[in-house]
Short mmCIF file of C-alpha atoms in Angstrom, two decimals:
data_model
loop_
_atom_site.label_atom_id
_atom_site.label_comp_id
_atom_site.label_asym_id
_atom_site.label_seq_id
_atom_site.Cartn_x
_atom_site.Cartn_y
_atom_site.Cartn_z
CA MET A 1 114.70 11.62 101.82
CA THR A 2 118.18 12.38 101.13
CA LEU A 3 120.45 9.36 100.19
CA VAL A 4 123.78 8.87 101.80
CA LEU A 5 126.28 6.47 100.03
CA LEU A 6 129.01 4.78 102.19
CA ASP A 7 132.27 3.77 100.26
CA THR A 8 133.91 0.70 101.54
CA ASN A 9 135.95 1.82 104.32
CA ALA A 10 133.35 4.20 105.57
CA TYR A 11 131.09 0.96 105.68
CA LEU A 12 133.74 -0.99 107.31
CA ARG A 13 134.40 1.44 110.01
CA LEU A 14 130.75 1.43 110.99
CA ALA A 15 128.59 -1.53 110.16
CA LYS A 16 129.85 -3.63 112.94
CA ARG A 17 129.29 -1.21 115.68
CA ILE A 18 125.98 0.53 114.33
CA ARG A 19 122.98 -1.77 114.15
CA PRO A 20 120.75 -1.31 112.20
CA MET A 21 122.42 1.17 109.96
CA LEU A 22 121.29 0.95 106.50
CA GLY A 23 118.08 1.97 105.32
CA VAL A 24 117.18 3.73 108.63
CA THR A 25 115.94 7.45 108.35
CA PHE A 26 117.21 10.02 110.66
CA GLY A 27 117.81 13.77 110.90
CA GLN A 28 115.60 16.59 109.75
CA LYS A 29 116.72 15.85 106.09
CA GLY A 30 115.78 12.45 106.26
CA TYR A 31 119.07 10.85 105.67
CA VAL A 32 119.19 7.12 104.54
CA LEU A 33 122.32 5.42 104.46
CA THR A 34 122.97 2.62 101.78
CA ILE A 35 126.13 0.91 100.10
CA LEU A 36 126.28 -0.06 96.41
CA LYS A 37 126.67 -3.60 95.14
CA GLN A 38 130.30 -2.50 93.88
CA VAL A 39 131.39 -2.02 97.80
CA GLU A 40 130.41 -5.61 98.17
CA GLU A 41 132.33 -6.76 95.28
CA GLU A 42 135.44 -4.77 96.25
CA VAL A 43 135.52 -6.44 99.62
CA HIS A 44 134.80 -9.86 98.12
CA GLY A 45 137.44 -9.35 95.59
CA SER A 46 140.11 -8.37 98.07
CA SER A 47 141.75 -11.18 100.17
CA ARG A 48 143.34 -8.35 102.51
CA LEU A 49 139.60 -7.26 103.40
CA ARG A 50 138.13 -10.49 103.68
CA PHE A 51 140.90 -11.56 106.28
CA ARG A 52 140.59 -8.11 108.34
CA TYR A 53 136.83 -8.16 108.17
CA PRO A 54 135.54 -11.64 108.70
CA TRP A 55 132.24 -10.27 110.12
CA PHE A 56 131.41 -8.61 106.53
CA ASP A 57 129.52 -11.78 105.35
CA SER A 58 127.66 -12.40 108.79
CA PRO A 59 123.76 -13.34 107.71
CA ALA A 60 122.58 -10.19 109.61
CA LEU A 61 124.77 -7.75 107.53
CA ALA A 62 124.45 -9.39 104.39
CA SER A 63 120.62 -9.17 104.59
CA GLU A 64 120.65 -5.73 105.88
CA ARG A 65 122.61 -4.77 102.42
CA LEU A 66 120.53 -7.12 100.38
CA ALA A 67 117.44 -5.34 101.72
CA THR A 68 118.65 -1.65 101.12
CA ARG A 69 120.13 -2.45 97.59
CA VAL A 70 119.61 0.64 95.35
CA ARG A 71 118.03 -0.66 92.00
CA LEU A 72 118.86 1.49 88.91
CA SER A 73 116.88 1.78 85.47
CA THR A 74 118.68 0.96 82.19
CA GLU A 75 118.91 4.78 81.56
CA GLU A 76 120.28 5.69 84.85
CA ASN A 77 122.79 2.79 84.56
CA GLU A 78 124.01 4.06 81.07
CA ARG A 79 124.25 7.80 82.64
CA LEU A 80 126.13 6.18 85.31
CA GLN A 81 128.70 4.44 83.39
CA ALA A 82 129.19 7.43 81.22
CA ALA A 83 129.77 9.59 84.54
CA THR A 84 132.27 6.99 85.59
CA SER A 85 134.09 7.02 82.64
CA VAL A 86 134.34 10.85 82.70
CA LEU A 87 135.56 10.87 86.60
CA ARG A 88 138.11 7.92 85.77
CA ALA A 89 139.54 9.73 83.03
CA HIS A 90 139.86 12.98 84.97
CA VAL A 91 141.77 11.09 87.61
CA LEU A 92 144.05 9.27 85.05
CA ASN A 93 144.78 12.54 83.35
CA ASN A 94 145.67 14.28 86.87
CA VAL A 95 147.45 11.33 88.66
CA ARG A 96 150.04 13.94 90.49
CA GLY A 97 147.31 15.86 91.89
CA TYR A 98 145.76 12.84 93.41
CA THR A 99 148.84 11.35 94.89
CA SER A 100 150.15 14.49 96.55
CA GLN A 101 149.35 15.22 100.16
CA ASP A 102 148.60 11.67 101.56
CA ARG A 103 146.23 11.18 98.77
CA THR A 104 145.78 8.02 96.96
CA PRO A 105 144.09 8.04 93.50
CA PRO A 106 140.40 7.20 93.41
CA SER A 107 139.72 3.73 92.10
CA PRO A 108 137.21 2.44 89.39
CA THR A 109 134.71 1.46 92.58
CA ASP A 110 135.52 5.09 94.02
CA CYS A 111 134.62 6.67 90.57
CA PHE A 112 131.57 4.76 90.55
CA ILE A 113 130.32 5.74 93.79
CA LEU A 114 131.13 9.37 93.01
CA ALA A 115 129.11 8.99 89.86
CA PHE A 116 126.36 7.73 91.45
CA GLY A 117 126.26 10.93 93.66
CA GLN A 118 125.89 12.89 90.58
CA ILE A 119 123.19 10.61 88.76
CA ARG A 120 120.89 10.12 91.66
CA PRO A 121 121.28 13.20 94.12
CA ALA A 122 123.53 11.62 97.07
CA ILE A 123 126.01 12.46 99.53
CA VAL A 124 128.97 10.45 99.57
CA VAL A 125 130.61 9.31 102.76
CA THR A 126 134.62 8.69 102.42
CA ASP A 127 137.64 9.45 104.43
CA ASP A 128 139.61 9.04 100.99
CA LEU A 129 141.25 12.21 100.66
CA GLY A 130 141.63 11.52 96.71
CA MET A 131 137.72 11.18 96.66
CA HIS A 132 137.32 14.29 98.32
CA LEU A 133 139.37 15.89 95.81
CA LEU A 134 137.66 14.14 92.95
CA ALA A 135 134.38 15.32 94.37
CA ARG A 136 135.01 18.71 94.78
CA ASP A 137 136.49 18.95 91.24
CA PHE A 138 132.90 17.89 89.97
CA THR A 139 131.03 19.56 92.70
CA ILE A 140 129.61 16.18 94.38
CA PRO A 141 128.38 16.39 98.11
CA VAL A 142 130.89 14.41 100.09
CA TRP A 143 131.46 13.92 103.91
CA HIS A 144 134.11 12.38 106.15
CA GLY A 145 132.78 9.44 108.09
CA HIS A 146 133.49 11.54 111.22
CA GLU A 147 130.66 14.16 110.03
CA LEU A 148 128.47 11.22 109.40
CA LEU A 149 128.71 9.96 112.85
CA LYS A 150 128.11 13.51 114.14
CA LYS A 151 125.01 13.93 112.18
CA MET A 152 124.02 10.40 113.46
CA LEU A 153 124.61 11.55 116.91
CA SER A 154 122.89 14.79 116.65
CA ALA A 155 119.62 12.85 115.51
CA LYS A 156 119.97 10.46 118.38
CA LEU A 157 120.40 7.59 116.04
CA ILE A 158 123.56 6.68 118.12
CA GLU A 159 124.66 7.57 121.76
CA SER A 160 128.18 9.22 122.90
CA ALA A 161 129.15 5.82 124.37
CA GLN A 162 129.08 4.25 120.61
CA VAL A 163 130.94 7.07 119.50
CA CYS A 164 133.62 6.71 122.01
CA GLU A 165 133.54 2.89 121.13
CA ILE A 166 133.75 3.37 117.49
CA TYR A 167 136.91 5.91 118.09
CA GLU A 168 138.50 3.25 120.55
CA ALA A 169 138.06 0.40 117.90
CA LEU A 170 139.59 2.22 115.09
CA GLU A 171 142.46 3.37 117.34
CA ASN A 172 142.91 -0.33 118.48
CA ASN A 173 142.80 -1.37 114.76
CA ASN A 174 145.33 1.31 113.84
CA ASP A 175 142.37 2.33 111.34
CA LEU A 176 141.92 6.17 112.57
CA PRO A 177 142.10 8.53 109.76
CA LYS A 178 143.86 11.79 110.21
CA SER A 179 140.44 13.86 109.61
CA TRP A 180 138.94 11.75 112.66
CA ARG A 181 141.92 12.40 114.86
CA LEU A 182 141.26 15.97 114.21
CA ALA A 183 137.67 16.00 114.77
CA LYS A 184 137.82 13.85 117.91
CA HIS A 185 138.23 16.82 120.39
CA VAL A 186 136.50 19.37 118.18
CA SER A 187 133.21 17.53 116.99
CA PHE A 188 132.97 15.11 119.75
CA LYS A 189 133.80 17.10 123.10
#
């Protein structure tokens, strides 16, 4: 089994259109998608996100998240806090590098998610270019959302029509990341 962690934006871009999504094993490497409790806390703590994604707390999605929640041992939690601290300090010491080329510095939640990818081997899915840079600095495996979508399509977890629907919805919501636009005619011919 290969754990795949979705950051907040990756989850919000896909959860409404791919059902069920979390906890489903797919692909030759046995990928299993999940999100961390911190992602839910980030959405609940943001009035902008709660307004923009009112479906987030639907009973079906909430129960899916709860059923696939990752549990940590005390030792793992301590290691996770230490790793998060190191990642956050690295970001704060290199703010200029994380704010150039359309990047935003990884938030504390972003650092936590990436640290989790170190503590429990996992692939982090994010379209945040700052997180990609931080992941590269610490050799943490990371994918763009469109890369996950391609793997789901290849594993027949989703169909081409769903990919088109997701792209169309993201375009209509003005939420199509540059990396997705570039991949649209290359990965999804």
